[in-house]
Amino acid sequence: MADIKDNETSVVPGEAVGTVAAQSIGEPGTQMVLRTFHSAGTASVVVSKGLPRLIELIDARKRPRFPSMHIYFDKGISSKYEKVREIWRMLEEVRLSSLIKGFDEDLRSATLTLNLDRDKLALYELTSRQIVAKLAKREGLQASAEGDIVKAKINKRESLKSTRTVFVHVLKSAIIGIVGISKAIIQQSEDGTFFIVTAGSNLEEVIKISGIDATRTYSDDPFEVNKVYGIEAARNIIANEIMQTITEEGITVSFRHVGLLADTMCSFGAIKGAGRHGIAGNKESVLARAAFEETVKHFINASVFGERDMLRGTAENILIGKQITLGTGRVRLSVRKSDIAKLSKK
Amino acid sequence: MDEKCIVYLDGRQIGFVKDGAAFAQEIRKARRGGVISGEVNVAYVKKFKEVNVNADRGRVRRPYIIVENGASKLTPDIVEKLKKKEIDFNYLIRRGIIEYLDAGEEENINAALYEKDIGPNTTHLDVDATAMLGLTANSRSFPEYDQIGRHPSANNFMKQSQGLYSINFNKRYDPRAFVLYYPQKPIVSTSTYRTLKMERHASGQNFIVAMSTYYGYNMKDAVILNKAAVDRGLGRSVFFRTYTDEERRYPGTQRDKFAVPTPTMDGYLGEHAYAKLSEDGIIEEELPIEEGEVLIGKVSPPRFLEEQTSFGIAEEKRRDNSVTLRAGEEGTVDSVMISETTGATKIAKVRIRSIRVPEIGDKFASTQGQKGVLSLIVDPQEMPFTKDGIVPDLLLNPHGIPSRMTFGHLLEMLGAKAGAFSAAELDGTPFSSKGKDLVDQYGEVLQKHGFDKFGNEILYDGRTGKRFDANIFTGVVYYSRLWHMTALKLQVRSRGPVQILTHQPTEGKPRRGGLRFGEMERDALVGHGASLLLKERMLDQSDKAELWVCSQCGDIGYFDYIKNTPICLTCGSHDLMMIEISYAFKLLLDEIKTMHILPRIKLKSE
């Protein structure tokens, strides 16, 4: 029975699944608008949506414009706001520059004088002592505090330029939080449990925090998921994200098409985009690659390496004017040798 | 410096003033007093602290009545004087009553639309509310009742309409021109229309329109015409096209000559093509003419200089360079003109005339942005008719009205109907009426003549004779025939010319080309897996070529008909096989060869 069902639902041999998938995603894509709308006033994280997000995913951009995470917690924690808040405090990256009222740099003595903002410190429950401790961790830096004034001195002076570079790095350094997460917001789901939505993503560090349920914590950056969980997980992220982006626009596309696209993008073991550096650039046939983009480059390389085009693909067969090997063209007639012998006897 | 205003004259900085606003006002005063030209405009830009004085050309300017101390300077007694023609418009400008402002200066003013709106801060008064519209928009009736999005399209349609574009059209040699047979002036017109005397160049006719469907033939903006009306000349027009040629002079003593070409010439089109030419090589007037026939016979010197032969200078081989009638067109020679250009060369112009009776596919539009394509011409006995026996000229689908919100169309329909019964020309000037009053007014007229006050009528189906259940809105609308016509666009091809370079079919109507089977169309066939259909489109019906390929080295050879054997020039082998391939691919191989890369084709027999 299962066998029959499987036969019924599987694709017919020779079906142009890739072309149909491309058309099925591409045609509704023309109806999507390039402009992204931001909802003003609500406490939310900026997420890219619509066509820009779709392009970002399909092109496999290394750095998405607005990566985001959904962080979930273990059973004991997720319903307790105080505990969630404790973890939340560890997430958001707070830079030294956002904790000060002003600073003064003395390049001659290589001293950076910081005027801390008391209100900001209170918000993050920090003391000037903690900041001094954090700064002192940096190599070749001495730090001392006098009330709100923190002084940081470089031990070994080299050039004025390097001194300035160190100052800039010190101001940019994260005092608390996880690198890459610029904003985190606690939200409550319908069943009363809490979860955190972030702007910026750092899956590797976040799942190390105790109390976080790593099995449910989600990042929408395929490259990060690939780094942490591997290519299969990344494939699912790509497929889900594309699917979600398309569905949000109010367009229905079968998941099969999207899944095929994600599968192809990940079929090399790493995430490849759908451009000339990705799927299209890795085609076997010289003619098919040359027909797409950078014609001359492909022909010259082919001549240098003595490449041979076996004319198996669709694009090259259309180019030379042969019947394509898809659909009705897939069927070949073959004759047994013994039958040929019989025929020739007649 | 901070306190000072920069002064620009025609965009160039010329100095500073302390108080920009006062400075600008001073210039205005001088302009109104006639001290400086009325064409100078000044704008004070508060944001950037600058004064722009402009006196250059190319600025769009519009008139305003000046308001001082809360009172318009155009007083009733001045208007009276104007009416008596004691003074003219220029007087008003000279006296500082009306001034022209450009876009920059308009930013400084506080203008009122109507005299009653003048307040203490008002500086100007609009000449008229209609002044916000252009000439085209102003010459169509009731535009203020239409949805804003219909205005641009309505104006475009008016520009495309056929009419009496010029009274001396039979003396003119326009490259292409349409003249409507019986132009009428609209029953509902506007003051601008009358002022411009547009009725002398009317571009439409008053159609009797019933807002009814007709057996599904007028779905989606299609319109249906009454055959009787078409036969009586409704929408009939004449199309003129002028063909021009000139006897050019070339370097040296060579020149073109109008003459009947002889069969020995290059590019001779065959005896038949020149049959209608007279001795001077130019066609006679009033001759019917068909596609491909020559209008102006012209012989030109050869394009390249001939090689010297042993007899000295060779006999000049001249070529035929005649002007023929365009592909797919026919007509009658209307007029021939022979003249001389400023360069003292002979020039000939031939004007072809052809009558264009409305046919299926022609485009019609009202002045309200309601366009439609003619889908059927119905015999009068099959058209719906009213109880009085009136058969409408045009059937318009009512579904085109609600979504477009062209209320002006309905108002015109009702108004023109009332106007037709009372034999009155009505006014539809923008912003001059109140919709409800008009409907009441028109309804009264209609009722007086025994009709429904909303324009609805009882109609009977011409086919069955049965009365329609619903009453149908019937009226008169000013319709124009636009110059998008089937006759100029229809084109078919099964076989035909191909491009020399690629051996692929040509593109475009003048070249009898096909429609491009593009990439997306190709993908559609791939998606269906229709491999043989795809091959037929891309190869058999396009650029199929037969090519000899060497089995030894894989390069392209050719068939030597003298030795009766194929030969490969690369390796000298006679072992070649013929393949069927796209000519474009052969071209690609040739191009790769120019890059010093030798593509080899390895053949395998199946």
Short mmCIF file of C-alpha atoms in Angstrom, two decimals, chain A:
data_model
loop_
_atom_site.label_atom_id
_atom_site.label_comp_id
_atom_site.label_asym_id
_atom_site.label_seq_id
_atom_site.Cartn_x
_atom_site.Cartn_y
_atom_site.Cartn_z
CA MET A 1 0.00 0.00 0.00
CA ALA A 2 2.73 2.40 0.97
CA ASP A 3 4.47 1.43 -2.19
CA ILE A 4 1.47 2.33 -4.32
CA LYS A 5 1.08 5.66 -2.56
CA ASP A 6 4.75 6.36 -3.05
CA ASN A 7 4.44 5.65 -6.74
CA GLU A 8 1.41 7.88 -7.04
CA THR A 9 3.02 10.86 -5.36
CA SER A 10 6.54 10.71 -6.74
CA VAL A 11 7.48 12.90 -9.65
CA VAL A 12 7.35 11.41 -13.13
CA PRO A 13 10.80 10.59 -14.53
CA GLY A 14 11.97 13.34 -16.85
CA GLU A 15 9.87 16.05 -15.23
CA ALA A 16 11.72 19.40 -15.41
CA VAL A 17 11.51 19.92 -11.65
CA GLY A 18 14.17 22.66 -11.58
CA THR A 19 12.54 24.76 -14.27
CA VAL A 20 9.11 24.33 -12.73
CA ALA A 21 10.49 25.25 -9.30
CA ALA A 22 12.18 28.33 -10.73
CA GLN A 23 8.99 29.41 -12.45
CA SER A 24 6.88 28.69 -9.40
CA ILE A 25 9.05 30.87 -7.19
CA GLY A 26 9.93 33.43 -9.84
CA GLU A 27 6.48 34.31 -11.09
CA PRO A 28 5.02 35.24 -7.68
CA GLY A 29 8.32 36.97 -6.97
CA THR A 30 7.47 39.53 -9.64
CA GLN A 31 4.45 40.56 -7.58
CA MET A 32 6.51 41.25 -4.49
CA VAL A 33 7.50 44.82 -3.87
CA LEU A 34 11.07 45.89 -3.36
CA ARG A 35 10.18 48.32 -0.63
CA THR A 36 10.23 47.13 2.95
CA PHE A 37 7.80 48.52 5.43
CA HIS A 38 8.80 49.18 8.99
CA SER A 39 6.25 49.36 11.70
CA ALA A 40 7.10 52.37 13.79
CA GLY A 41 6.54 52.71 17.50
CA THR A 42 6.32 49.08 18.53
CA ALA A 43 9.05 47.47 20.57
CA SER A 44 10.33 45.04 18.01
CA VAL A 45 13.46 43.91 16.31
CA VAL A 46 14.19 45.02 12.75
CA VAL A 47 13.91 42.08 10.41
CA SER A 48 14.30 42.29 6.66
CA LYS A 49 11.21 41.07 4.88
CA GLY A 50 9.82 40.71 1.44
CA LEU A 51 11.86 40.74 -1.71
CA PRO A 52 15.13 42.00 -0.17
CA ARG A 53 15.09 39.11 2.27
CA LEU A 54 14.29 36.64 -0.50
CA ILE A 55 17.17 37.92 -2.61
CA GLU A 56 19.45 37.78 0.42
CA LEU A 57 18.57 34.13 1.02
CA ILE A 58 18.75 32.95 -2.58
CA ASP A 59 22.00 34.81 -3.27
CA ALA A 60 23.38 33.27 -0.05
CA ARG A 61 24.78 36.53 1.28
CA LYS A 62 27.42 35.90 3.90
CA ARG A 63 26.19 38.76 6.03
CA PRO A 64 22.43 39.16 6.15
CA ARG A 65 21.29 42.72 6.64
CA PHE A 66 19.23 42.12 9.75
CA PRO A 67 19.97 38.70 11.26
CA SER A 68 17.75 37.70 14.14
CA MET A 69 17.40 34.95 16.73
CA HIS A 70 14.58 33.44 18.71
CA ILE A 71 15.88 32.22 22.06
CA TYR A 72 13.83 29.76 24.10
CA PHE A 73 14.46 28.56 27.63
CA ASP A 74 14.44 25.36 29.61
CA LYS A 75 11.14 24.30 31.20
CA GLY A 76 11.95 25.59 34.67
CA ILE A 77 12.94 29.02 33.49
CA SER A 78 10.73 29.87 30.57
CA SER A 79 7.72 30.84 32.67
CA LYS A 80 9.68 32.88 35.24
CA TYR A 81 10.17 36.43 34.11
CA GLU A 82 12.91 37.24 36.63
CA LYS A 83 15.12 34.38 35.52
CA VAL A 84 14.54 35.17 31.85
CA ARG A 85 15.49 38.75 32.58
CA GLU A 86 18.70 37.58 34.20
CA ILE A 87 19.68 35.79 31.02
CA TRP A 88 18.49 38.70 28.92
CA ARG A 89 20.95 40.93 30.75
CA MET A 90 23.76 38.67 29.61
CA LEU A 91 22.71 38.85 25.96
CA GLU A 92 22.58 42.42 24.78
CA GLU A 93 25.95 43.70 23.78
CA VAL A 94 26.73 46.90 25.66
CA ARG A 95 29.71 48.83 24.44
CA LEU A 96 31.81 51.07 26.60
CA SER A 97 31.02 54.02 24.35
CA SER A 98 27.35 53.78 25.21
CA LEU A 99 28.05 53.93 28.97
CA ILE A 100 29.91 57.22 29.07
CA LYS A 101 28.97 60.86 29.02
CA GLY A 102 32.21 61.84 27.37
CA PHE A 103 35.88 61.06 27.13
CA ASP A 104 39.19 62.78 26.89
CA GLU A 105 42.27 61.35 25.25
CA ASP A 106 45.76 62.42 26.13
CA LEU A 107 48.00 61.04 23.47
CA ARG A 108 51.24 62.21 25.06
CA SER A 109 50.79 60.18 28.21
CA ALA A 110 48.66 57.62 26.38
CA THR A 111 45.81 58.00 28.83
CA LEU A 112 42.12 57.72 28.06
CA THR A 113 39.91 59.46 30.57
CA LEU A 114 36.31 58.31 30.60
CA ASN A 115 33.41 60.08 32.25
CA LEU A 116 30.92 57.33 33.06
CA ASP A 117 27.19 57.85 32.88
CA ARG A 118 25.72 56.90 36.24
CA ASP A 119 22.19 56.38 34.96
CA LYS A 120 23.33 54.04 32.22
CA LEU A 121 25.42 52.06 34.68
CA ALA A 122 22.41 51.68 36.92
CA LEU A 123 20.31 50.46 34.02
CA TYR A 124 22.67 47.59 33.37
CA GLU A 125 23.46 47.16 37.10
CA LEU A 126 27.12 47.86 36.66
CA THR A 127 29.69 49.63 38.81
CA SER A 128 32.74 51.56 37.73
CA ARG A 129 34.75 48.87 39.49
CA GLN A 130 33.43 46.22 37.14
CA ILE A 131 34.39 48.33 34.18
CA VAL A 132 37.89 48.80 35.50
CA ALA A 133 38.14 45.05 35.95
CA LYS A 134 36.94 44.48 32.40
CA LEU A 135 39.36 47.01 31.00
CA ALA A 136 42.28 45.64 32.98
CA LYS A 137 41.74 42.32 31.26
CA ARG A 138 43.00 43.87 28.04
CA GLU A 139 46.67 43.32 27.49
CA GLY A 140 48.99 46.25 28.14
CA LEU A 141 46.28 48.38 29.69
CA GLN A 142 46.15 49.79 33.18
CA ALA A 143 42.90 51.06 34.54
CA SER A 144 41.89 52.92 37.66
CA ALA A 145 38.69 54.50 38.89
CA GLU A 146 37.97 57.64 40.91
CA GLY A 147 34.25 57.93 41.37
CA ASP A 148 32.76 58.30 37.89
CA ILE A 149 36.07 58.99 36.25
CA VAL A 150 37.89 55.98 34.84
CA LYS A 151 41.40 56.31 33.58
CA ALA A 152 42.96 53.80 31.19
CA LYS A 153 46.66 53.98 30.45
CA ILE A 154 48.63 52.09 27.85
CA ASN A 155 51.76 50.57 29.34
CA LYS A 156 53.96 50.44 26.31
CA ARG A 157 53.70 53.40 24.01
CA GLU A 158 54.55 52.84 20.38
CA SER A 159 53.34 55.41 17.88
CA LEU A 160 50.60 57.98 18.22
CA LYS A 161 48.62 56.12 15.60
CA SER A 162 48.66 52.80 17.42
CA THR A 163 47.71 54.57 20.62
CA ARG A 164 44.66 56.01 18.96
CA THR A 165 43.75 52.63 17.52
CA VAL A 166 43.84 51.13 21.00
CA PHE A 167 41.61 53.93 22.30
CA VAL A 168 39.09 53.33 19.57
CA HIS A 169 39.09 49.61 20.32
CA VAL A 170 38.65 50.25 24.03
CA LEU A 171 35.64 52.47 23.38
CA LYS A 172 34.12 49.88 21.08
CA SER A 173 34.75 46.94 23.40
CA ALA A 174 31.82 45.05 24.82
CA ILE A 175 31.45 45.35 28.55
CA ILE A 176 28.65 42.88 28.90
CA GLY A 177 26.71 40.74 26.51
CA ILE A 178 27.40 38.61 23.48
CA VAL A 179 29.20 39.93 20.45
CA GLY A 180 26.87 40.55 17.54
CA ILE A 181 23.64 40.85 19.46
CA SER A 182 22.74 44.51 19.30
CA LYS A 183 19.26 44.30 20.74
CA ALA A 184 17.21 41.76 22.64
CA ILE A 185 13.55 41.92 23.53
CA ILE A 186 11.67 39.64 25.88
CA GLN A 187 8.37 38.50 24.51
CA GLN A 188 5.62 36.35 25.90
CA SER A 189 4.08 33.61 23.82
CA GLU A 190 0.43 32.60 23.98
CA ASP A 191 1.01 29.82 26.52
CA GLY A 192 2.55 32.31 28.96
CA THR A 193 6.17 31.31 28.54
CA PHE A 194 8.81 33.87 27.73
CA PHE A 195 11.23 33.94 24.85
CA ILE A 196 13.69 36.46 23.53
CA VAL A 197 13.89 37.94 20.06
CA THR A 198 17.22 39.48 19.14
CA ALA A 199 18.64 41.72 16.48
CA GLY A 200 21.94 40.24 15.47
CA SER A 201 22.83 36.62 15.76
CA ASN A 202 25.51 34.60 17.47
CA LEU A 203 24.23 31.08 17.78
CA GLU A 204 27.55 29.61 18.86
CA GLU A 205 27.80 31.72 22.00
CA VAL A 206 24.12 31.85 22.85
CA ILE A 207 23.63 28.10 23.11
CA LYS A 208 26.46 27.91 25.64
CA ILE A 209 24.45 29.90 28.16
CA SER A 210 22.91 27.62 30.74
CA GLY A 211 19.14 27.74 30.98
CA ILE A 212 18.70 28.19 27.24
CA ASP A 213 16.97 25.42 25.36
CA ALA A 214 19.39 24.86 22.50
CA THR A 215 17.00 22.47 20.77
CA ARG A 216 14.47 25.20 20.11
CA THR A 217 16.69 28.27 19.84
CA TYR A 218 16.56 29.50 16.28
CA SER A 219 18.78 31.72 14.16
CA ASP A 220 17.67 32.93 10.74
CA ASP A 221 21.22 33.18 9.44
CA PRO A 222 21.90 30.00 7.39
CA PHE A 223 25.66 30.44 7.56
CA GLU A 224 25.67 30.46 11.36
CA VAL A 225 23.42 27.45 11.52
CA ASN A 226 25.74 25.71 9.08
CA LYS A 227 28.72 26.50 11.30
CA VAL A 228 27.05 25.22 14.44
CA TYR A 229 24.73 22.43 13.33
CA GLY A 230 25.89 21.51 9.84
CA ILE A 231 24.58 21.67 6.30
CA GLU A 232 21.36 19.70 6.78
CA ALA A 233 20.20 22.16 9.40
CA ALA A 234 21.25 25.06 7.21
CA ARG A 235 19.19 23.60 4.35
CA ASN A 236 16.14 23.57 6.59
CA ILE A 237 16.77 27.13 7.66
CA ILE A 238 17.02 28.29 4.04
CA ALA A 239 13.89 26.44 3.02
CA ASN A 240 11.91 27.61 6.03
CA GLU A 241 13.03 31.21 5.72
CA ILE A 242 12.22 31.39 2.00
CA MET A 243 8.89 29.74 2.61
CA GLN A 244 8.08 32.13 5.43
CA THR A 245 9.11 35.19 3.44
CA ILE A 246 6.93 34.17 0.51
CA THR A 247 3.97 33.25 2.71
CA GLU A 248 4.12 36.59 4.52
CA GLU A 249 3.50 38.32 1.20
CA GLY A 250 0.28 36.37 0.88
CA ILE A 251 1.51 34.15 -1.92
CA THR A 252 1.27 30.38 -1.92
CA VAL A 253 4.13 28.33 -3.29
CA SER A 254 4.43 24.59 -2.75
CA PHE A 255 7.15 23.67 -0.29
CA ARG A 256 8.51 21.13 -2.82
CA HIS A 257 9.82 23.92 -5.04
CA VAL A 258 11.41 25.79 -2.17
CA GLY A 259 12.84 22.58 -0.76
CA LEU A 260 14.40 21.73 -4.09
CA LEU A 261 16.01 25.15 -4.27
CA ALA A 262 17.40 24.81 -0.75
CA ASP A 263 18.62 21.31 -1.51
CA THR A 264 20.46 22.49 -4.61
CA MET A 265 21.99 25.42 -2.77
CA CYS A 266 23.38 23.07 -0.14
CA SER A 267 24.28 20.17 -2.40
CA PHE A 268 27.94 21.18 -2.49
CA GLY A 269 28.36 20.70 1.25
CA ALA A 270 28.49 24.43 1.71
CA ILE A 271 25.83 27.05 1.04
CA LYS A 272 26.02 28.30 -2.52
CA GLY A 273 23.90 31.07 -3.96
CA ALA A 274 21.94 30.87 -7.17
CA GLY A 275 24.29 33.13 -9.12
CA ARG A 276 27.37 32.67 -11.25
CA HIS A 277 29.47 32.00 -8.15
CA GLY A 278 27.04 29.43 -6.91
CA ILE A 279 24.77 26.93 -8.61
CA ALA A 280 25.02 28.36 -12.12
CA GLY A 281 28.79 28.71 -11.94
CA ASN A 282 29.24 25.09 -10.91
CA LYS A 283 27.45 23.52 -13.85
CA GLU A 284 29.26 20.70 -15.55
CA SER A 285 28.84 21.92 -19.11
CA VAL A 286 31.07 24.63 -20.54
CA LEU A 287 28.39 25.78 -22.95
CA ALA A 288 25.76 26.04 -20.24
CA ARG A 289 28.07 28.14 -18.06
CA ALA A 290 29.11 30.31 -21.01
CA ALA A 291 25.49 30.80 -21.97
CA PHE A 292 24.73 32.21 -18.54
CA GLU A 293 27.35 34.81 -17.65
CA GLU A 294 31.02 35.63 -18.32
CA THR A 295 31.08 33.83 -21.66
CA VAL A 296 34.67 34.60 -22.61
CA LYS A 297 36.10 33.58 -19.25
CA HIS A 298 34.50 30.16 -19.47
CA PHE A 299 35.66 29.49 -23.02
CA ILE A 300 39.24 30.51 -22.28
CA ASN A 301 39.38 28.35 -19.16
CA ALA A 302 37.82 25.48 -21.07
CA SER A 303 40.49 25.75 -23.75
CA VAL A 304 43.31 25.93 -21.20
CA PHE A 305 42.13 22.79 -19.45
CA GLY A 306 40.92 21.05 -22.61
CA GLU A 307 37.42 20.64 -21.25
CA ARG A 308 34.95 18.40 -23.00
CA ASP A 309 31.23 19.10 -23.11
CA MET A 310 29.24 15.89 -23.22
CA LEU A 311 26.05 17.79 -24.15
CA ARG A 312 23.98 16.14 -21.44
CA GLY A 313 22.24 19.21 -20.03
CA THR A 314 19.24 21.16 -21.26
CA ALA A 315 20.82 24.52 -21.99
CA GLU A 316 23.56 23.16 -24.25
CA ASN A 317 21.18 20.98 -26.22
CA ILE A 318 18.90 23.93 -26.95
CA LEU A 319 21.97 25.91 -27.98
CA ILE A 320 23.10 23.44 -30.61
CA GLY A 321 19.58 22.52 -31.62
CA LYS A 322 19.23 19.00 -30.32
CA GLN A 323 16.23 17.48 -28.65
CA ILE A 324 16.52 18.09 -24.92
CA THR A 325 16.89 15.14 -22.57
CA LEU A 326 13.89 16.10 -20.45
CA GLY A 327 10.25 15.23 -20.61
CA THR A 328 9.42 13.45 -23.84
CA GLY A 329 13.07 13.66 -24.82
CA ARG A 330 14.17 11.51 -21.93
CA VAL A 331 12.76 8.36 -23.41
CA ARG A 332 15.20 6.42 -25.55
CA LEU A 333 14.57 3.37 -27.59
CA SER A 334 17.00 0.57 -27.02
CA VAL A 335 17.10 -2.77 -28.80
CA ARG A 336 18.58 -5.99 -27.54
CA LYS A 337 21.51 -7.25 -29.56
CA SER A 338 19.79 -10.58 -30.08
CA ASP A 339 16.79 -8.76 -31.54
CA ILE A 340 18.97 -6.93 -33.99
CA ALA A 341 20.31 -10.23 -35.14
CA LYS A 342 16.75 -11.50 -35.62
CA LEU A 343 15.79 -8.40 -37.55
CA SER A 344 18.76 -8.56 -39.86
CA LYS A 345 17.96 -12.21 -40.67
CA LYS A 346 14.57 -11.19 -41.97
#
